[in-house]
Short mmCIF file of C-alpha atoms in Angstrom, two decimals:
data_model
loop_
_atom_site.label_atom_id
_atom_site.label_comp_id
_atom_site.label_asym_id
_atom_site.label_seq_id
_atom_site.Cartn_x
_atom_site.Cartn_y
_atom_site.Cartn_z
CA MET A 2 58.14 -110.14 -20.52
CA LYS A 3 59.34 -108.14 -17.51
CA ALA A 4 61.58 -106.08 -19.73
CA ILE A 5 58.72 -105.31 -22.01
CA SER A 6 56.50 -104.34 -19.05
CA ARG A 7 59.08 -101.95 -17.79
CA LEU A 8 59.35 -100.34 -21.24
CA PHE A 9 55.56 -99.78 -21.39
CA VAL A 10 55.55 -98.28 -17.93
CA GLY A 11 58.43 -96.01 -18.89
CA LEU A 12 56.67 -94.75 -21.98
CA ALA A 13 53.47 -94.17 -20.09
CA LEU A 14 55.33 -92.19 -17.41
CA ALA A 15 57.04 -90.06 -20.02
CA GLY A 16 53.70 -89.37 -21.71
CA ALA A 17 52.21 -88.40 -18.37
CA LEU A 18 55.03 -85.97 -17.62
CA CYS A 19 54.77 -84.35 -21.05
CA GLY A 20 51.04 -84.09 -20.77
CA CYS A 21 51.29 -81.89 -17.70
CA GLN A 22 52.76 -78.94 -19.74
CA ASP A 23 50.37 -76.53 -21.47
CA PHE A 24 50.36 -76.97 -25.25
CA ASP A 25 50.24 -73.16 -25.84
CA ASP A 26 53.33 -72.75 -23.69
CA LEU A 27 55.21 -75.26 -25.79
CA ASN A 28 54.33 -73.46 -29.01
CA SER A 29 55.02 -69.87 -27.88
CA ASN A 30 58.24 -68.13 -28.82
CA PRO A 31 59.53 -66.42 -25.62
CA ASN A 32 61.45 -63.93 -27.76
CA LYS A 33 58.43 -62.76 -29.76
CA THR A 34 55.58 -60.62 -28.45
CA THR A 35 52.07 -62.11 -28.60
CA SER A 36 50.20 -58.82 -28.26
CA GLY A 37 50.75 -55.32 -29.67
CA ASN A 38 50.63 -51.93 -28.09
CA ALA A 39 49.57 -48.71 -29.80
CA ALA A 40 53.11 -47.67 -30.69
CA MET A 41 53.93 -51.03 -32.30
CA LEU A 42 50.69 -50.96 -34.28
CA ALA A 43 51.35 -47.42 -35.39
CA THR A 44 54.75 -48.37 -36.79
CA LYS A 45 53.26 -51.36 -38.53
CA LEU A 46 50.50 -49.32 -40.09
CA MET A 47 52.87 -46.62 -41.36
CA ARG A 48 55.08 -49.24 -42.96
CA GLU A 49 52.16 -51.11 -44.48
CA VAL A 50 50.14 -48.18 -45.73
CA MET A 51 52.31 -45.15 -46.18
CA THR A 52 55.33 -46.96 -47.62
CA SER A 53 53.44 -49.48 -49.76
CA LYS A 54 55.37 -48.21 -52.81
CA GLY A 55 58.61 -47.68 -50.97
CA ILE A 56 60.18 -49.90 -48.33
CA LEU A 57 57.87 -52.87 -48.87
CA ASP A 58 57.71 -52.84 -52.67
CA LYS A 59 60.84 -52.99 -54.72
CA GLY A 60 61.79 -51.73 -58.12
CA TYR A 61 58.94 -52.36 -60.48
CA LYS A 62 56.04 -51.12 -58.37
CA TYR A 63 58.10 -48.13 -57.16
CA ILE A 64 58.15 -46.66 -60.68
CA GLN A 65 54.92 -48.17 -61.98
CA ASP A 66 53.09 -44.83 -62.04
CA ASP A 67 55.89 -43.40 -64.16
CA PHE A 68 55.02 -46.03 -66.84
CA LEU A 69 51.45 -44.77 -66.85
CA ALA A 70 52.57 -41.11 -67.13
CA LYS A 71 55.00 -42.09 -69.92
CA ASP A 72 58.01 -40.77 -67.89
CA ILE A 73 59.75 -44.14 -67.72
CA PHE A 74 59.60 -47.10 -70.13
CA LEU A 75 60.59 -50.66 -69.31
CA GLU A 76 62.21 -52.91 -71.88
CA PRO A 77 62.84 -55.59 -73.19
CA ALA A 78 59.59 -57.14 -71.89
CA SER A 79 56.33 -55.39 -72.64
CA SER A 80 54.73 -53.83 -69.57
CA ALA A 81 50.94 -53.50 -69.52
CA TYR A 82 51.22 -50.20 -67.63
CA CYS A 83 53.36 -48.70 -70.42
CA PHE A 84 50.43 -49.14 -72.78
CA ASN A 85 47.69 -48.00 -70.37
CA ASN A 86 46.46 -51.58 -69.87
CA LEU A 87 45.57 -51.22 -66.22
CA GLY A 88 44.07 -54.67 -65.78
CA ARG A 89 42.39 -55.39 -62.47
CA THR A 90 42.86 -54.08 -58.95
CA ASP A 91 41.65 -55.14 -55.53
CA PHE A 92 40.83 -53.93 -52.07
CA ASP A 93 43.70 -55.76 -50.33
CA GLU A 94 45.07 -52.52 -48.84
CA LEU A 95 41.86 -52.09 -46.86
CA ALA A 96 42.80 -55.12 -44.76
CA SER A 97 45.02 -52.74 -42.76
CA LEU A 98 41.84 -51.22 -41.30
CA ARG A 99 41.84 -54.07 -38.76
CA ASN A 100 45.06 -52.74 -37.22
CA VAL A 101 43.67 -49.18 -37.22
CA ASN A 102 40.89 -50.28 -34.92
CA GLU A 103 43.28 -52.30 -32.75
CA MET A 104 45.61 -49.34 -32.42
CA ILE A 105 42.82 -47.12 -31.08
CA ALA A 106 41.72 -49.80 -28.66
CA ALA A 107 45.33 -50.25 -27.40
CA ALA A 108 45.68 -46.49 -26.81
CA GLU A 109 42.48 -46.26 -24.79
CA GLY A 110 43.17 -44.48 -21.44
CA SER A 111 46.62 -43.12 -22.37
CA ASP A 112 47.59 -39.47 -22.56
CA GLN A 113 48.47 -40.11 -26.22
CA TYR A 114 44.98 -41.33 -27.10
CA ASP A 115 44.03 -38.19 -29.16
CA SER A 116 47.22 -38.50 -31.17
CA TYR A 117 46.60 -42.12 -32.08
CA VAL A 118 43.01 -41.44 -33.03
CA ALA A 119 44.19 -38.56 -35.20
CA LEU A 120 46.76 -40.89 -36.84
CA SER A 121 44.02 -43.50 -37.43
CA LYS A 122 41.88 -40.92 -39.29
CA PHE A 123 44.90 -39.83 -41.38
CA ILE A 124 45.72 -43.44 -42.32
CA ARG A 125 42.07 -44.22 -43.08
CA ALA A 126 41.86 -41.18 -45.32
CA TYR A 127 45.02 -42.27 -47.19
CA LEU A 128 43.76 -45.81 -47.62
CA PHE A 129 40.34 -44.84 -48.88
CA PHE A 130 41.59 -41.99 -51.10
CA THR A 131 44.15 -44.12 -52.93
CA THR A 132 41.61 -46.88 -53.32
CA THR A 133 38.74 -44.74 -54.62
CA MET A 134 41.06 -42.99 -57.07
CA ARG A 135 41.76 -46.39 -58.59
CA VAL A 136 38.25 -47.82 -58.76
CA GLY A 137 35.60 -45.17 -57.96
CA ASP A 138 32.79 -46.38 -55.73
CA ILE A 139 34.13 -48.51 -52.84
CA PRO A 140 33.04 -49.82 -49.40
CA TYR A 141 33.65 -46.97 -46.92
CA SER A 142 31.01 -46.38 -44.28
CA GLU A 143 30.83 -50.09 -43.38
CA ALA A 144 34.41 -51.07 -44.19
CA GLY A 145 36.50 -52.71 -41.46
CA MET A 146 33.47 -53.59 -39.36
CA GLY A 147 33.87 -57.35 -39.35
CA LYS A 148 33.72 -57.45 -35.53
CA SER A 149 30.28 -55.96 -35.80
CA ASP A 150 29.31 -58.89 -38.03
CA ILE A 151 29.30 -56.75 -41.20
CA PHE A 152 31.04 -59.12 -43.59
CA PHE A 153 29.65 -57.69 -46.82
CA PRO A 154 30.01 -53.88 -46.50
CA LYS A 155 27.93 -51.81 -48.84
CA TYR A 156 29.49 -49.71 -51.60
CA ASP A 157 29.45 -45.96 -51.19
CA THR A 158 29.50 -43.48 -54.06
CA GLN A 159 32.84 -41.87 -54.77
CA LYS A 160 31.38 -38.47 -53.75
CA ASP A 161 30.34 -39.80 -50.37
CA VAL A 162 33.76 -41.44 -49.91
CA ILE A 163 35.49 -38.12 -50.67
CA LEU A 164 33.19 -36.23 -48.30
CA GLY A 165 33.91 -38.77 -45.56
CA ILE A 166 37.72 -38.51 -46.22
CA LEU A 167 37.60 -34.68 -45.99
CA LYS A 168 35.66 -34.90 -42.72
CA GLU A 169 38.18 -37.38 -41.24
CA LEU A 170 41.14 -35.15 -42.19
CA GLU A 171 39.46 -32.11 -40.59
CA GLU A 172 38.93 -34.14 -37.43
CA ALA A 173 42.51 -35.40 -37.58
CA ASP A 174 43.76 -31.79 -37.68
CA GLN A 175 41.71 -30.92 -34.63
CA LEU A 176 42.90 -33.96 -32.70
CA PHE A 177 46.59 -33.41 -33.59
CA ALA A 178 46.16 -29.81 -32.38
CA LYS A 179 45.48 -31.01 -28.84
CA GLY A 180 47.44 -34.25 -29.05
CA LYS A 181 50.70 -35.09 -27.31
CA LYS A 182 53.91 -36.49 -28.73
CA PHE A 183 53.37 -40.18 -29.44
CA SER A 184 55.56 -43.27 -29.90
CA GLY A 185 56.04 -45.51 -32.92
CA ASP A 186 56.19 -42.70 -35.48
CA ILE A 187 58.68 -43.36 -38.29
CA PHE A 188 58.03 -40.07 -40.05
CA TYR A 189 57.94 -37.17 -37.54
CA ASN A 190 59.01 -38.91 -34.26
CA GLY A 191 55.60 -38.18 -32.80
CA ASP A 192 55.59 -34.41 -33.48
CA CYS A 193 51.88 -33.53 -33.68
CA ALA A 194 52.61 -30.04 -35.05
CA LYS A 195 54.28 -31.56 -38.14
CA TRP A 196 51.46 -34.10 -38.49
CA ARG A 197 48.99 -31.19 -38.65
CA LYS A 198 50.90 -29.69 -41.57
CA ALA A 199 50.95 -33.05 -43.37
CA THR A 200 47.20 -33.49 -42.74
CA ASN A 201 46.41 -30.12 -44.26
CA ALA A 202 48.79 -30.71 -47.17
CA PHE A 203 46.91 -33.99 -47.85
CA GLU A 204 43.57 -32.27 -47.76
CA LEU A 205 44.77 -29.57 -50.18
CA LYS A 206 45.96 -32.30 -52.56
CA ILE A 207 42.48 -33.91 -52.55
CA LEU A 208 40.73 -30.54 -53.05
CA ILE A 209 42.89 -29.50 -56.03
CA ASN A 210 41.91 -32.78 -57.65
CA LEU A 211 38.30 -31.64 -57.34
CA TYR A 212 38.81 -28.39 -59.31
CA LYS A 213 36.12 -29.44 -61.81
CA LYS A 214 33.66 -29.89 -58.95
CA THR A 215 33.79 -26.35 -57.57
CA SER A 216 30.06 -25.88 -58.24
CA ASP A 217 29.14 -28.81 -55.96
CA ALA A 218 27.49 -27.33 -52.88
CA ASP A 219 28.38 -30.35 -50.72
CA LEU A 220 32.09 -30.55 -51.53
CA LYS A 221 32.68 -26.81 -50.96
CA VAL A 222 36.05 -27.01 -52.70
CA GLU A 223 36.83 -23.24 -52.80
CA SER A 224 35.76 -22.50 -49.24
CA ARG A 225 37.65 -25.49 -47.84
CA ILE A 226 40.86 -24.39 -49.63
CA ASN A 227 40.58 -20.89 -48.25
CA GLU A 228 39.79 -22.13 -44.74
CA ILE A 229 42.96 -24.21 -44.72
CA VAL A 230 45.19 -21.44 -46.10
CA SER A 231 43.80 -18.75 -43.81
CA GLY A 232 43.42 -20.66 -40.54
CA LYS A 233 45.48 -23.89 -40.43
CA PRO A 234 49.20 -24.63 -40.29
CA LEU A 235 50.89 -25.55 -43.63
CA MET A 236 54.36 -26.80 -44.48
CA GLU A 237 56.88 -23.97 -44.20
CA SER A 238 60.07 -25.65 -45.47
CA ILE A 239 61.47 -28.95 -46.69
CA ASP A 240 61.96 -29.85 -43.04
CA ASP A 241 58.22 -30.43 -42.92
CA ASN A 242 58.17 -32.87 -45.81
CA PHE A 243 56.19 -36.06 -45.23
CA GLN A 244 58.73 -38.41 -46.77
CA ILE A 245 60.33 -41.86 -46.69
CA VAL A 246 64.05 -41.59 -45.94
CA TYR A 247 66.13 -44.53 -47.13
CA SER A 248 69.43 -45.77 -45.71
CA ASN A 249 71.88 -48.70 -45.93
CA SER A 250 70.02 -50.59 -43.19
CA THR A 251 68.35 -53.90 -44.04
CA GLY A 252 64.81 -53.33 -45.23
CA GLN A 253 65.37 -49.57 -45.68
CA LYS A 254 67.41 -49.43 -48.86
CA PHE A 255 66.30 -47.37 -51.84
CA PRO A 256 63.85 -49.50 -53.88
CA LEU A 257 65.82 -49.16 -57.11
CA HIS A 258 69.18 -50.03 -55.57
CA LYS A 259 70.90 -52.92 -57.38
CA SER A 260 70.55 -55.15 -54.30
CA GLN A 261 66.79 -54.60 -54.25
CA SER A 262 65.75 -54.59 -57.93
CA SER A 263 66.78 -56.02 -61.26
CA TYR A 264 64.47 -53.70 -63.21
CA THR A 265 67.00 -50.90 -63.53
CA GLU A 266 68.80 -53.03 -66.14
CA TYR A 267 65.98 -52.29 -68.54
CA ASP A 268 64.68 -48.85 -67.65
CA LEU A 269 64.54 -46.06 -70.25
CA VAL A 270 63.71 -42.41 -69.70
CA THR A 271 61.16 -41.20 -72.25
CA ASN A 272 61.35 -38.21 -74.53
CA VAL A 273 58.37 -36.75 -72.62
CA ILE A 274 60.92 -35.90 -69.93
CA ILE A 275 64.21 -35.56 -71.78
CA ASP A 276 63.03 -33.39 -74.70
CA LYS A 277 61.19 -31.02 -72.33
CA LEU A 278 64.25 -30.62 -70.10
CA LYS A 279 66.40 -30.00 -73.19
CA ASP A 280 64.04 -27.34 -74.46
CA LEU A 281 64.11 -25.61 -71.09
CA GLN A 282 67.90 -26.09 -70.73
CA ASP A 283 67.02 -27.60 -67.37
CA TYR A 284 70.05 -29.04 -65.65
CA ARG A 285 67.94 -31.59 -63.78
CA LEU A 286 68.31 -33.69 -66.94
CA PHE A 287 71.84 -34.57 -65.79
CA TYR A 288 70.47 -35.53 -62.39
CA TYR A 289 67.57 -37.69 -63.64
CA ALA A 290 69.00 -39.49 -66.68
CA ASP A 291 72.16 -41.32 -67.69
CA MET A 292 74.11 -40.72 -70.92
CA THR A 293 73.25 -43.00 -73.84
CA PRO A 294 75.59 -45.99 -74.16
CA ASN A 295 76.88 -44.68 -77.50
CA ALA A 296 77.68 -41.29 -75.97
CA LYS A 297 79.66 -43.03 -73.21
CA LYS A 298 81.61 -45.11 -75.74
CA ALA A 299 82.44 -42.01 -77.73
CA GLY A 300 83.73 -40.23 -74.57
CA ALA A 301 81.14 -37.49 -74.87
CA ASP A 302 80.79 -34.70 -72.36
CA PRO A 303 78.33 -35.70 -69.58
CA SER A 304 77.18 -32.06 -69.42
CA SER A 305 76.31 -31.99 -73.10
CA TRP A 306 72.59 -32.00 -73.96
CA ASP A 307 73.37 -34.18 -77.00
CA SER A 308 74.62 -36.99 -74.72
CA TYR A 309 71.02 -37.76 -73.70
CA ASN A 310 68.19 -39.17 -75.79
CA GLY A 311 64.70 -40.28 -74.69
CA VAL A 312 62.59 -43.11 -76.02
CA ASP A 313 59.27 -42.41 -77.69
CA PRO A 314 56.92 -44.46 -75.40
CA TYR A 315 54.29 -44.65 -78.12
CA MET A 316 56.43 -46.61 -80.53
CA PRO A 317 55.75 -50.34 -81.03
CA GLN A 318 57.58 -52.52 -78.54
CA SER A 319 59.73 -54.08 -81.26
CA ASP A 320 60.94 -50.63 -82.43
CA ILE A 321 61.77 -49.66 -78.84
CA GLN A 322 63.80 -52.77 -78.34
CA ARG A 323 65.69 -52.28 -81.58
CA THR A 324 66.51 -48.63 -80.72
CA ALA A 325 67.55 -49.60 -77.19
CA ASN A 326 69.84 -52.33 -78.47
CA GLY A 327 71.44 -49.80 -80.74
CA GLY A 328 72.70 -47.82 -77.71
CA ASP A 329 70.90 -44.53 -78.51
CA LEU A 330 68.60 -44.27 -75.52
CA SER A 331 69.20 -43.00 -72.01
CA GLY A 332 68.35 -44.95 -68.87
CA MET A 333 67.88 -43.53 -65.40
CA ASN A 334 70.87 -41.96 -63.65
CA LEU A 335 73.11 -44.60 -62.17
CA ARG A 336 72.86 -43.06 -58.72
CA TYR A 337 69.40 -44.63 -58.38
CA GLU A 338 70.91 -48.12 -58.43
CA GLU A 339 74.24 -47.38 -56.80
CA LEU A 340 73.26 -45.36 -53.73
CA GLU A 341 71.56 -47.37 -50.97
CA GLY A 342 70.25 -44.21 -49.31
CA CYS A 343 69.82 -42.26 -52.57
CA GLU A 344 67.10 -39.69 -51.89
CA PRO A 345 63.85 -39.38 -49.92
CA GLN A 346 60.55 -40.29 -51.48
CA PHE A 347 58.04 -37.51 -51.01
CA ILE A 348 54.47 -38.44 -50.11
CA PHE A 349 53.36 -34.89 -49.24
CA SER A 350 55.92 -32.14 -49.55
CA TYR A 351 56.49 -28.40 -49.09
CA GLN A 352 57.34 -28.15 -52.77
CA GLU A 353 54.11 -29.81 -53.86
CA THR A 354 52.02 -27.74 -51.42
CA ASN A 355 53.35 -24.55 -52.95
CA PHE A 356 52.54 -25.79 -56.39
CA ILE A 357 49.01 -26.66 -55.31
CA LEU A 358 48.55 -23.22 -53.78
CA ALA A 359 49.86 -21.56 -56.98
CA GLU A 360 47.44 -23.68 -59.07
CA ALA A 361 44.58 -22.84 -56.77
CA LYS A 362 45.36 -19.16 -57.24
CA ALA A 363 45.62 -19.54 -61.02
CA ARG A 364 42.22 -21.29 -61.10
CA GLY A 365 40.63 -18.56 -59.07
CA LEU A 366 40.02 -20.86 -56.09
CA LEU A 367 42.29 -19.07 -53.63
CA LYS A 368 41.72 -15.54 -52.36
CA GLY A 369 45.08 -13.81 -52.10
CA GLY A 370 47.85 -16.33 -52.12
CA LYS A 371 51.00 -16.28 -54.28
CA SER A 372 52.00 -17.37 -57.76
CA ALA A 373 54.62 -20.06 -58.27
CA LYS A 374 57.17 -17.36 -59.17
CA GLU A 375 56.43 -15.48 -55.93
CA TYR A 376 57.14 -18.67 -53.99
CA TYR A 377 60.51 -18.97 -55.79
CA GLU A 378 61.36 -15.34 -55.07
CA GLU A 379 60.52 -15.90 -51.40
CA LEU A 380 62.82 -18.92 -51.32
CA LYS A 381 65.67 -16.80 -52.74
CA LYS A 382 65.25 -14.30 -49.90
CA GLN A 383 65.34 -17.12 -47.36
CA ASN A 384 68.64 -18.34 -48.84
CA PRO A 385 70.69 -15.18 -49.59
CA ASP A 386 74.02 -17.02 -49.51
CA LYS A 387 73.01 -19.71 -52.02
CA ASN A 388 73.14 -19.70 -55.81
CA MET A 389 69.46 -20.34 -56.64
CA LYS A 390 69.77 -20.26 -60.41
CA LYS A 391 69.81 -24.05 -60.65
CA HIS A 392 67.56 -24.68 -57.63
CA PRO A 393 64.61 -27.03 -58.55
CA ALA A 394 62.07 -24.53 -57.26
CA ARG A 395 63.08 -22.17 -60.08
CA TYR A 396 61.70 -24.70 -62.52
CA ALA A 397 58.64 -25.63 -60.57
CA LEU A 398 56.46 -23.28 -62.58
CA VAL A 399 55.14 -26.19 -64.63
CA GLU A 400 54.40 -29.83 -63.94
CA ILE A 401 55.54 -32.46 -66.41
CA VAL A 402 52.59 -34.81 -66.97
CA ASN A 403 51.04 -36.90 -69.67
CA LEU A 404 49.95 -34.22 -72.17
CA HIS A 405 47.50 -36.60 -73.80
CA SER A 406 45.18 -36.56 -70.74
CA PRO A 407 41.79 -35.03 -71.58
CA ALA A 408 41.70 -33.68 -68.01
CA LEU A 409 44.29 -31.04 -68.90
CA ARG A 410 43.31 -27.63 -70.20
CA PHE A 411 46.07 -25.43 -71.59
CA GLU A 412 46.10 -21.67 -71.29
CA ALA A 413 48.10 -19.18 -73.39
CA ILE A 414 51.51 -18.01 -72.20
CA HIS A 415 51.63 -14.28 -72.79
CA ARG A 416 54.59 -11.97 -73.50
CA ILE A 417 54.24 -8.19 -73.29
CA VAL A 418 56.70 -6.17 -75.40
CA THR A 419 57.12 -2.44 -74.69
CA GLY A 420 59.39 0.37 -75.75
CA ILE A 421 59.61 -0.73 -79.43
CA ASP A 422 58.28 0.20 -82.83
CA PRO A 423 55.62 -2.43 -83.63
CA ALA A 424 56.29 -2.26 -87.38
CA ASP A 425 60.02 -2.87 -86.83
CA LEU A 426 59.33 -5.76 -84.44
CA LEU A 427 56.96 -7.48 -86.88
CA ALA A 428 59.43 -6.99 -89.76
CA ASP A 429 62.29 -8.45 -87.72
CA MET A 430 60.05 -11.31 -86.54
CA ASN A 431 59.13 -12.04 -90.17
CA THR A 432 62.80 -12.14 -91.15
CA LYS A 433 63.84 -14.49 -88.37
CA LEU A 434 60.77 -16.61 -87.76
CA GLY A 435 59.10 -16.37 -91.14
CA ILE A 436 55.69 -15.51 -89.66
CA THR A 437 52.74 -16.00 -91.98
CA GLU A 438 48.98 -15.61 -91.89
CA ASN A 439 48.64 -18.88 -93.82
CA LEU A 440 48.17 -21.26 -90.92
CA ASP A 441 47.42 -24.45 -92.87
CA LYS A 442 51.09 -25.62 -92.99
CA CYS A 443 52.13 -24.30 -89.61
CA ASP A 444 52.15 -26.33 -86.40
CA GLN A 445 53.40 -23.41 -84.29
CA ILE A 446 50.73 -20.69 -84.11
CA PHE A 447 50.40 -17.69 -81.83
CA GLU A 448 48.18 -14.67 -81.51
CA TYR A 449 49.39 -11.10 -81.00
CA VAL A 450 47.44 -8.02 -79.96
CA LEU A 451 48.36 -4.59 -81.38
CA ASN A 452 46.33 -1.49 -80.62
CA GLY A 453 43.45 -3.64 -79.40
CA GLU A 454 43.29 -5.77 -82.56
CA LYS A 455 44.08 -9.52 -82.49
CA LYS A 456 45.75 -11.48 -85.27
CA LYS A 457 46.91 -15.10 -85.52
CA VAL A 458 50.10 -15.96 -87.33
CA GLY A 459 52.14 -19.09 -87.86
CA ILE A 460 55.94 -19.69 -87.52
CA LYS A 461 57.69 -21.25 -90.48
CA ASN A 462 61.29 -21.00 -89.19
CA LYS A 463 60.97 -22.84 -85.87
CA THR A 464 63.84 -22.55 -83.43
CA SER A 465 62.24 -24.79 -80.74
CA LYS A 466 59.93 -27.76 -80.51
CA ILE A 467 57.26 -25.61 -78.85
CA THR A 468 55.71 -22.32 -79.95
CA VAL A 469 56.58 -20.38 -76.82
CA GLY A 470 60.20 -21.59 -77.17
CA SER A 471 60.57 -20.21 -80.72
CA LEU A 472 58.92 -16.96 -79.67
CA GLN A 473 61.07 -16.59 -76.55
CA ASN A 474 64.28 -17.31 -78.52
CA PHE A 475 63.40 -14.46 -80.88
CA LEU A 476 62.56 -12.04 -78.06
#
C-alpha cells in the first residue's frame, strides 16, 4: 500500500508541475510568427491575389482562359471550358479583403502608410474587377465589413462596382504620388513611381472594356482616358511591366514546367493561332508551338511552316482525339515545360498599354495619340542597333481573339494604289485573282473605289485564307 501511495503522490506532483505552464505557451511554435506586419501582409496579398493564376495555380488554371478563347485545346479528356461550358463560379477570392484591412491597420502611424493604403486600393480594384467581369452584380460597397457586423453584404450593380473601382484607382494614383518606398513588394521592390504607372495601365484596361458605354454620363470613358494620357505617368518601356517573374526556386517555377503540371502532355495549339501566324508568315509560330509528331519523325525542318498544324477546336471531341493520336497536331513549344524560369507572365504591360492607346485612338476616344504602327516606329528609333524585323511589336497591330464573339466589330482594311493605269490594274487583277461581280459563289469579297464610284467584286482564285491576304499577295 505504501508503494501505491507514493505512486499517487508522484503522479499528482507531476500534474501540478505541468499545470503551472500556460497552455498557449505549450502550443506556440517559437519559430513561427503569431502576428503580421504591413510588409508581410502585402507580400501575402500579392501572392494570393495578383498571382492567383501563376505561382499558386499550376498548369490547368494557368491556361484556362486560352481554352475559352480557343487558343489552346486540352485532350484526351473533354474540358468544359473548351466548349464554353463555364459552369459556376464563387466569391472565394474576396476573402482576401480581410488581409487588406489588416494591412492598413498594421501600417497605421508609419511613414509608409500612404503607400500601403494605395496598394490596398489597387488590390481591391483588381479583386472586384476580376470578380464582376465573371458574374456581373456583386457585393462591393459592404464587402469585407464583417468586423462591422455586416455578414450579408448587399449586391451592387455592375455599373456601381465599376464606378467604385475607377474611383479607387484614381485615389491609389494620388496616394502613390506622395507615397514612400515600402517593404514586402514582390513586383516593384516598393517603387511607388512604377506602381503609379501600373495603376494607370490598369485603369486604361478597364476603360477600353467600356468602349460601348461612351455615352454614359457617369462613366465618362472618353474624358477619363484623355485625363490619364495627358496628365498621369504611363509605362515607358518593358522595364515598367507589371509581371510575375518565374525562377528555379521552390514555389516560383513556371506553372507549365514538367515538375509543376502534367497537363502539357495533352495540350494542343488550335488553328485559330497557327493558321493566322502562317498567313502572316509570323515567326512567333516557332516560338509558341512545337512541330507535329509526324513532322519530327520525318526529320522535317523546324523552320518550315508545314511542320506545324493546329487543331480545329470546334470539332467533336472524338475527332480531335483521333487526329491527335495520328500525330498531325502541334502542341505547345517544349520550352514551356522544360524551362523552370521560362518567361514572365504579364498582368499589365507596356506592350498592352500601347495597344490600348492605339485602339482608343482608332475608336475616336483619344485626342492625339499614336497608331500602333507609330508605336512600332518609335521603338525602332529607340533600338537603332537591333534588327526589329522580327520584333513582336511589329506584329502587334492586331490582337488574336475568338472571332466568333459578337462583341467584335470588324472594319475594312484599305489599300491605296497610285501611279498606275486603272484599266490595266483591273485586267491584271482579273487574270490573276479571277475577280467577278457574281458574288454568290465567292467567300472573299472586297470593294474598290475608282473615280468616286464604288463596286464590289469577288475573288475566285484565292491565294490566301483571308481576303486581304489574297489582295495583298497580288499587290
